[in-house]
Amino acid sequence: MSVDITLNSSAGSFPPAGHYSHSTTAGGFVFISGQLPVTFDGEKKADASFEDQTRLVLKNIDACLAGAGVSRQHLVSVRVYVTDMNQWPTFNKIYGEWIGDFRPSRAVAGVAELHYGFALEVEAIALAPQA
């Protein structure tokens, strides 16, 4: 059985800090690793406001989607991890502005902490029609 797996790269993403790819295409899907509020040049924004961290994470998701040749409208599932569930309404508002009327499945999990003290992390799966 032959399995085609593509490790995607994106000019708009920061270099991975560990042994992983920001996104991988396999079996007709794009799997996006958990994205954190890190700028293109690798600056960690743990001290930024929750709103700014959210916007940066979604920008990083966009870069991963573009690197895989797909868009937000190809998303089928989004998982969100937040360290303060009281921030969920803020995330939901910004996410709604970002995604528009399109509504892929989504899950949220409150977690005790995230790497580098970040307030949120988002991972996603998108359909890769060209795969």
Short mmCIF file of N, CA and C in Angstrom, two decimals:
data_model
loop_
_atom_site.label_atom_id
_atom_site.label_comp_id
_atom_site.label_asym_id
_atom_site.label_seq_id
_atom_site.Cartn_x
_atom_site.Cartn_y
_atom_site.Cartn_z
N MET A 1 0.85 -1.18 0.00
CA MET A 1 0.00 0.00 0.00
C MET A 1 0.89 1.24 0.00
N SER A 2 0.67 2.10 -0.95
CA SER A 2 1.44 3.33 -1.06
C SER A 2 0.70 4.46 -0.35
N VAL A 3 1.40 5.18 0.47
CA VAL A 3 0.81 6.30 1.19
C VAL A 3 1.57 7.56 0.82
N ASP A 4 0.84 8.54 0.33
CA ASP A 4 1.46 9.82 0.00
C ASP A 4 1.26 10.79 1.15
N ILE A 5 2.34 11.23 1.72
CA ILE A 5 2.32 12.20 2.80
C ILE A 5 3.20 13.37 2.38
N THR A 6 2.64 14.57 2.45
CA THR A 6 3.38 15.77 2.10
C THR A 6 3.56 16.63 3.33
N LEU A 7 4.79 16.97 3.64
CA LEU A 7 5.08 17.90 4.73
C LEU A 7 5.09 19.29 4.11
N ASN A 8 4.07 20.06 4.40
CA ASN A 8 3.88 21.36 3.77
C ASN A 8 4.78 22.42 4.40
N SER A 9 5.13 23.40 3.61
CA SER A 9 5.86 24.56 4.14
C SER A 9 5.14 25.81 3.67
N SER A 10 5.32 26.87 4.41
CA SER A 10 4.66 28.12 4.06
C SER A 10 5.61 29.27 4.29
N ALA A 11 5.69 30.14 3.31
CA ALA A 11 6.53 31.33 3.44
C ALA A 11 6.02 32.25 4.55
N GLY A 12 4.76 32.09 4.95
CA GLY A 12 4.17 32.97 5.95
C GLY A 12 4.22 32.43 7.36
N SER A 13 4.88 31.29 7.58
CA SER A 13 4.93 30.69 8.92
C SER A 13 6.31 30.85 9.54
N PHE A 14 6.34 30.89 10.85
CA PHE A 14 7.61 30.89 11.57
C PHE A 14 8.20 29.48 11.49
N PRO A 15 9.51 29.34 11.58
CA PRO A 15 10.10 28.01 11.54
C PRO A 15 9.64 27.19 12.75
N PRO A 16 9.28 25.92 12.57
CA PRO A 16 8.88 25.10 13.71
C PRO A 16 9.99 25.06 14.76
N ALA A 17 9.60 25.15 16.02
CA ALA A 17 10.57 25.16 17.11
C ALA A 17 10.95 23.75 17.55
N GLY A 18 10.25 22.76 17.06
CA GLY A 18 10.53 21.38 17.43
C GLY A 18 10.56 20.48 16.21
N HIS A 19 10.48 19.20 16.46
CA HIS A 19 10.56 18.21 15.39
C HIS A 19 9.16 17.93 14.84
N TYR A 20 8.64 18.85 14.06
CA TYR A 20 7.30 18.73 13.48
C TYR A 20 7.18 19.65 12.28
N SER A 21 6.11 19.47 11.52
CA SER A 21 5.76 20.36 10.41
C SER A 21 4.51 21.13 10.82
N HIS A 22 4.39 22.36 10.36
CA HIS A 22 3.18 23.13 10.67
C HIS A 22 1.95 22.47 10.09
N SER A 23 2.09 21.85 8.91
CA SER A 23 0.95 21.11 8.35
C SER A 23 1.45 19.97 7.49
N THR A 24 0.61 18.94 7.44
CA THR A 24 0.90 17.73 6.68
C THR A 24 -0.34 17.38 5.87
N THR A 25 -0.15 17.03 4.61
CA THR A 25 -1.26 16.59 3.78
C THR A 25 -1.16 15.08 3.59
N ALA A 26 -2.27 14.38 3.86
CA ALA A 26 -2.32 12.93 3.69
C ALA A 26 -3.78 12.50 3.57
N GLY A 27 -4.04 11.53 2.73
CA GLY A 27 -5.38 10.96 2.63
C GLY A 27 -6.46 11.95 2.27
N GLY A 28 -6.11 12.99 1.55
CA GLY A 28 -7.10 13.98 1.14
C GLY A 28 -7.38 15.06 2.17
N PHE A 29 -6.58 15.10 3.23
CA PHE A 29 -6.79 16.10 4.28
C PHE A 29 -5.49 16.83 4.60
N VAL A 30 -5.63 18.04 5.12
CA VAL A 30 -4.50 18.81 5.63
C VAL A 30 -4.63 18.84 7.15
N PHE A 31 -3.62 18.37 7.84
CA PHE A 31 -3.60 18.35 9.29
C PHE A 31 -2.68 19.47 9.76
N ILE A 32 -3.26 20.45 10.45
CA ILE A 32 -2.49 21.62 10.90
C ILE A 32 -2.13 21.43 12.37
N SER A 33 -0.83 21.48 12.65
CA SER A 33 -0.34 21.36 14.02
C SER A 33 -0.87 22.50 14.87
N GLY A 34 -0.86 22.31 16.18
CA GLY A 34 -1.29 23.36 17.08
C GLY A 34 -0.51 24.63 16.83
N GLN A 35 -1.23 25.70 16.52
CA GLN A 35 -0.61 26.99 16.23
C GLN A 35 -0.67 27.88 17.47
N LEU A 36 0.43 28.53 17.73
CA LEU A 36 0.59 29.37 18.91
C LEU A 36 0.78 30.82 18.48
N PRO A 37 0.65 31.76 19.41
CA PRO A 37 0.87 33.17 19.08
C PRO A 37 2.37 33.50 18.96
N VAL A 38 2.92 33.10 17.82
CA VAL A 38 4.33 33.34 17.51
C VAL A 38 4.37 34.08 16.18
N THR A 39 5.16 35.14 16.10
CA THR A 39 5.25 35.92 14.87
C THR A 39 6.07 35.19 13.82
N PHE A 40 6.01 35.69 12.59
CA PHE A 40 6.75 35.12 11.47
C PHE A 40 8.24 34.98 11.78
N ASP A 41 8.80 35.94 12.51
CA ASP A 41 10.23 35.89 12.83
C ASP A 41 10.53 35.12 14.12
N GLY A 42 9.52 34.43 14.66
CA GLY A 42 9.73 33.56 15.82
C GLY A 42 9.54 34.21 17.17
N GLU A 43 9.05 35.45 17.21
CA GLU A 43 8.85 36.12 18.49
C GLU A 43 7.61 35.55 19.19
N LYS A 44 7.80 35.09 20.42
CA LYS A 44 6.72 34.52 21.21
C LYS A 44 5.94 35.64 21.89
N LYS A 45 4.63 35.68 21.68
CA LYS A 45 3.80 36.78 22.16
C LYS A 45 2.94 36.39 23.36
N ALA A 46 3.53 35.70 24.33
CA ALA A 46 2.79 35.27 25.52
C ALA A 46 2.30 36.45 26.34
N ASP A 47 2.98 37.59 26.26
CA ASP A 47 2.58 38.76 27.04
C ASP A 47 1.57 39.64 26.33
N ALA A 48 1.22 39.30 25.09
CA ALA A 48 0.23 40.09 24.34
C ALA A 48 -1.16 39.84 24.92
N SER A 49 -2.08 40.73 24.63
CA SER A 49 -3.46 40.56 25.10
C SER A 49 -4.05 39.29 24.50
N PHE A 50 -5.10 38.76 25.12
CA PHE A 50 -5.75 37.57 24.59
C PHE A 50 -6.24 37.82 23.17
N GLU A 51 -6.77 39.01 22.93
CA GLU A 51 -7.27 39.36 21.59
C GLU A 51 -6.14 39.30 20.56
N ASP A 52 -4.99 39.89 20.90
CA ASP A 52 -3.86 39.89 19.97
C ASP A 52 -3.30 38.48 19.76
N GLN A 53 -3.25 37.69 20.83
CA GLN A 53 -2.80 36.30 20.69
C GLN A 53 -3.74 35.54 19.77
N THR A 54 -5.04 35.76 19.93
CA THR A 54 -6.03 35.07 19.09
C THR A 54 -5.83 35.44 17.62
N ARG A 55 -5.72 36.71 17.34
CA ARG A 55 -5.55 37.15 15.94
C ARG A 55 -4.27 36.59 15.32
N LEU A 56 -3.21 36.53 16.10
CA LEU A 56 -1.94 36.01 15.60
C LEU A 56 -2.05 34.50 15.33
N VAL A 57 -2.69 33.78 16.21
CA VAL A 57 -2.88 32.34 16.00
C VAL A 57 -3.68 32.10 14.72
N LEU A 58 -4.76 32.86 14.52
CA LEU A 58 -5.58 32.68 13.32
C LEU A 58 -4.80 33.08 12.06
N LYS A 59 -3.94 34.07 12.18
CA LYS A 59 -3.06 34.44 11.05
C LYS A 59 -2.13 33.28 10.72
N ASN A 60 -1.63 32.61 11.75
CA ASN A 60 -0.76 31.46 11.54
C ASN A 60 -1.52 30.29 10.91
N ILE A 61 -2.78 30.11 11.29
CA ILE A 61 -3.62 29.08 10.65
C ILE A 61 -3.76 29.42 9.17
N ASP A 62 -4.03 30.69 8.86
CA ASP A 62 -4.13 31.11 7.45
C ASP A 62 -2.86 30.78 6.68
N ALA A 63 -1.70 31.03 7.28
CA ALA A 63 -0.43 30.74 6.61
C ALA A 63 -0.29 29.24 6.35
N CYS A 64 -0.70 28.43 7.29
CA CYS A 64 -0.63 26.97 7.10
C CYS A 64 -1.57 26.52 6.00
N LEU A 65 -2.78 27.07 5.99
CA LEU A 65 -3.74 26.73 4.93
C LEU A 65 -3.17 27.10 3.56
N ALA A 66 -2.63 28.32 3.46
CA ALA A 66 -2.06 28.78 2.19
C ALA A 66 -0.90 27.89 1.76
N GLY A 67 -0.07 27.50 2.71
CA GLY A 67 1.06 26.63 2.40
C GLY A 67 0.65 25.27 1.86
N ALA A 68 -0.57 24.86 2.21
CA ALA A 68 -1.11 23.58 1.73
C ALA A 68 -1.99 23.77 0.49
N GLY A 69 -2.15 25.02 0.05
CA GLY A 69 -2.94 25.30 -1.14
C GLY A 69 -4.44 25.25 -0.93
N VAL A 70 -4.87 25.50 0.31
CA VAL A 70 -6.31 25.51 0.62
C VAL A 70 -6.66 26.80 1.35
N SER A 71 -7.93 26.97 1.69
CA SER A 71 -8.39 28.18 2.37
C SER A 71 -9.25 27.82 3.57
N ARG A 72 -9.70 28.83 4.28
CA ARG A 72 -10.58 28.63 5.44
C ARG A 72 -11.81 27.81 5.08
N GLN A 73 -12.32 27.98 3.86
CA GLN A 73 -13.53 27.28 3.44
C GLN A 73 -13.30 25.78 3.24
N HIS A 74 -12.05 25.33 3.38
CA HIS A 74 -11.74 23.91 3.31
C HIS A 74 -11.66 23.28 4.70
N LEU A 75 -11.76 24.10 5.75
CA LEU A 75 -11.69 23.56 7.12
C LEU A 75 -12.86 22.62 7.38
N VAL A 76 -12.56 21.50 8.02
CA VAL A 76 -13.62 20.57 8.42
C VAL A 76 -13.69 20.43 9.94
N SER A 77 -12.60 20.75 10.63
CA SER A 77 -12.59 20.62 12.08
C SER A 77 -11.54 21.57 12.67
N VAL A 78 -11.91 22.20 13.78
CA VAL A 78 -11.01 23.12 14.48
C VAL A 78 -11.05 22.78 15.96
N ARG A 79 -9.88 22.65 16.58
CA ARG A 79 -9.79 22.39 18.02
C ARG A 79 -9.06 23.55 18.67
N VAL A 80 -9.64 24.04 19.75
CA VAL A 80 -9.12 25.22 20.44
C VAL A 80 -8.82 24.86 21.89
N TYR A 81 -7.66 25.25 22.35
CA TYR A 81 -7.26 25.03 23.74
C TYR A 81 -7.04 26.41 24.36
N VAL A 82 -7.71 26.69 25.47
CA VAL A 82 -7.56 27.98 26.15
C VAL A 82 -7.24 27.74 27.62
N THR A 83 -6.44 28.62 28.18
CA THR A 83 -6.07 28.48 29.59
C THR A 83 -7.05 29.18 30.52
N ASP A 84 -7.93 30.00 29.97
CA ASP A 84 -8.93 30.71 30.77
C ASP A 84 -10.26 30.66 30.04
N MET A 85 -11.16 29.79 30.48
CA MET A 85 -12.45 29.64 29.80
C MET A 85 -13.27 30.92 29.83
N ASN A 86 -12.95 31.84 30.73
CA ASN A 86 -13.65 33.13 30.73
C ASN A 86 -13.34 33.93 29.47
N GLN A 87 -12.28 33.58 28.77
CA GLN A 87 -11.91 34.26 27.52
C GLN A 87 -12.64 33.67 26.30
N TRP A 88 -13.41 32.60 26.52
CA TRP A 88 -14.06 31.95 25.39
C TRP A 88 -14.95 32.90 24.59
N PRO A 89 -15.78 33.75 25.21
CA PRO A 89 -16.59 34.67 24.39
C PRO A 89 -15.74 35.58 23.51
N THR A 90 -14.60 36.01 24.02
CA THR A 90 -13.70 36.85 23.23
C THR A 90 -13.17 36.08 22.04
N PHE A 91 -12.71 34.85 22.29
CA PHE A 91 -12.23 34.03 21.18
C PHE A 91 -13.34 33.81 20.16
N ASN A 92 -14.51 33.44 20.63
CA ASN A 92 -15.62 33.13 19.73
C ASN A 92 -15.97 34.32 18.83
N LYS A 93 -15.92 35.52 19.37
CA LYS A 93 -16.22 36.73 18.59
C LYS A 93 -15.17 36.93 17.49
N ILE A 94 -13.90 36.87 17.86
CA ILE A 94 -12.82 37.07 16.89
C ILE A 94 -12.83 35.95 15.85
N TYR A 95 -13.04 34.72 16.29
CA TYR A 95 -13.11 33.58 15.38
C TYR A 95 -14.26 33.76 14.39
N GLY A 96 -15.41 34.20 14.88
CA GLY A 96 -16.56 34.43 14.01
C GLY A 96 -16.27 35.47 12.94
N GLU A 97 -15.57 36.53 13.32
CA GLU A 97 -15.18 37.56 12.34
C GLU A 97 -14.21 36.98 11.31
N TRP A 98 -13.34 36.10 11.76
CA TRP A 98 -12.33 35.49 10.89
C TRP A 98 -12.95 34.48 9.93
N ILE A 99 -13.82 33.62 10.42
CA ILE A 99 -14.35 32.53 9.61
C ILE A 99 -15.58 32.93 8.81
N GLY A 100 -16.28 33.99 9.23
CA GLY A 100 -17.48 34.43 8.51
C GLY A 100 -18.65 33.48 8.72
N ASP A 101 -19.46 33.31 7.69
CA ASP A 101 -20.65 32.47 7.79
C ASP A 101 -20.35 30.98 7.73
N PHE A 102 -19.15 30.61 7.32
CA PHE A 102 -18.76 29.21 7.23
C PHE A 102 -18.60 28.65 8.65
N ARG A 103 -19.07 27.43 8.90
CA ARG A 103 -19.04 26.88 10.25
C ARG A 103 -18.54 25.44 10.29
N PRO A 104 -17.23 25.23 10.23
CA PRO A 104 -16.72 23.86 10.37
C PRO A 104 -16.94 23.37 11.80
N SER A 105 -16.86 22.06 12.00
CA SER A 105 -17.00 21.55 13.37
C SER A 105 -15.89 22.13 14.23
N ARG A 106 -16.17 22.22 15.54
CA ARG A 106 -15.19 22.86 16.42
C ARG A 106 -15.34 22.30 17.82
N ALA A 107 -14.24 22.21 18.52
CA ALA A 107 -14.24 21.81 19.92
C ALA A 107 -13.36 22.78 20.69
N VAL A 108 -13.69 22.97 21.95
CA VAL A 108 -12.87 23.81 22.82
C VAL A 108 -12.56 23.02 24.08
N ALA A 109 -11.34 23.18 24.56
CA ALA A 109 -10.94 22.53 25.79
C ALA A 109 -10.21 23.54 26.66
N GLY A 110 -10.63 23.60 27.90
CA GLY A 110 -9.90 24.40 28.88
C GLY A 110 -8.72 23.58 29.38
N VAL A 111 -7.55 24.18 29.40
CA VAL A 111 -6.34 23.49 29.83
C VAL A 111 -5.65 24.30 30.92
N ALA A 112 -4.88 23.62 31.74
CA ALA A 112 -4.21 24.29 32.86
C ALA A 112 -3.13 25.25 32.38
N GLU A 113 -2.37 24.84 31.38
CA GLU A 113 -1.33 25.72 30.85
C GLU A 113 -0.91 25.27 29.47
N LEU A 114 -0.26 26.19 28.76
CA LEU A 114 0.29 25.91 27.44
C LEU A 114 1.75 26.33 27.41
N HIS A 115 2.48 25.79 26.46
CA HIS A 115 3.91 26.07 26.32
C HIS A 115 4.18 27.58 26.30
N TYR A 116 5.24 27.99 26.95
CA TYR A 116 5.70 29.39 27.02
C TYR A 116 4.70 30.32 27.69
N GLY A 117 3.67 29.79 28.33
CA GLY A 117 2.68 30.64 29.00
C GLY A 117 1.65 31.25 28.07
N PHE A 118 1.50 30.69 26.86
CA PHE A 118 0.51 31.21 25.92
C PHE A 118 -0.89 31.00 26.46
N ALA A 119 -1.83 31.84 25.99
CA ALA A 119 -3.23 31.77 26.44
C ALA A 119 -4.08 30.83 25.60
N LEU A 120 -3.64 30.52 24.37
CA LEU A 120 -4.42 29.62 23.52
C LEU A 120 -3.55 28.94 22.49
N GLU A 121 -4.09 27.86 21.96
CA GLU A 121 -3.48 27.10 20.87
C GLU A 121 -4.62 26.57 20.02
N VAL A 122 -4.44 26.57 18.70
CA VAL A 122 -5.50 26.11 17.79
C VAL A 122 -4.89 25.14 16.79
N GLU A 123 -5.54 23.99 16.61
CA GLU A 123 -5.16 23.05 15.57
C GLU A 123 -6.38 22.80 14.69
N ALA A 124 -6.15 22.32 13.48
CA ALA A 124 -7.27 22.19 12.54
C ALA A 124 -7.01 21.10 11.52
N ILE A 125 -8.10 20.68 10.89
CA ILE A 125 -8.06 19.74 9.77
C ILE A 125 -8.85 20.37 8.64
N ALA A 126 -8.28 20.32 7.43
CA ALA A 126 -8.94 20.87 6.25
C ALA A 126 -8.98 19.82 5.15
N LEU A 127 -9.96 19.93 4.30
CA LEU A 127 -10.04 19.07 3.13
C LEU A 127 -9.03 19.54 2.10
N ALA A 128 -8.32 18.60 1.49
CA ALA A 128 -7.34 18.94 0.45
C ALA A 128 -7.86 18.38 -0.87
N PRO A 129 -8.70 19.13 -1.58
CA PRO A 129 -9.33 18.60 -2.78
C PRO A 129 -8.35 18.15 -3.86
N GLN A 130 -7.16 18.71 -3.89
CA GLN A 130 -6.20 18.35 -4.92
C GLN A 130 -5.43 17.08 -4.57
N ALA A 131 -5.55 16.60 -3.33
CA ALA A 131 -4.78 15.41 -2.90
C ALA A 131 -5.38 14.13 -3.45
#
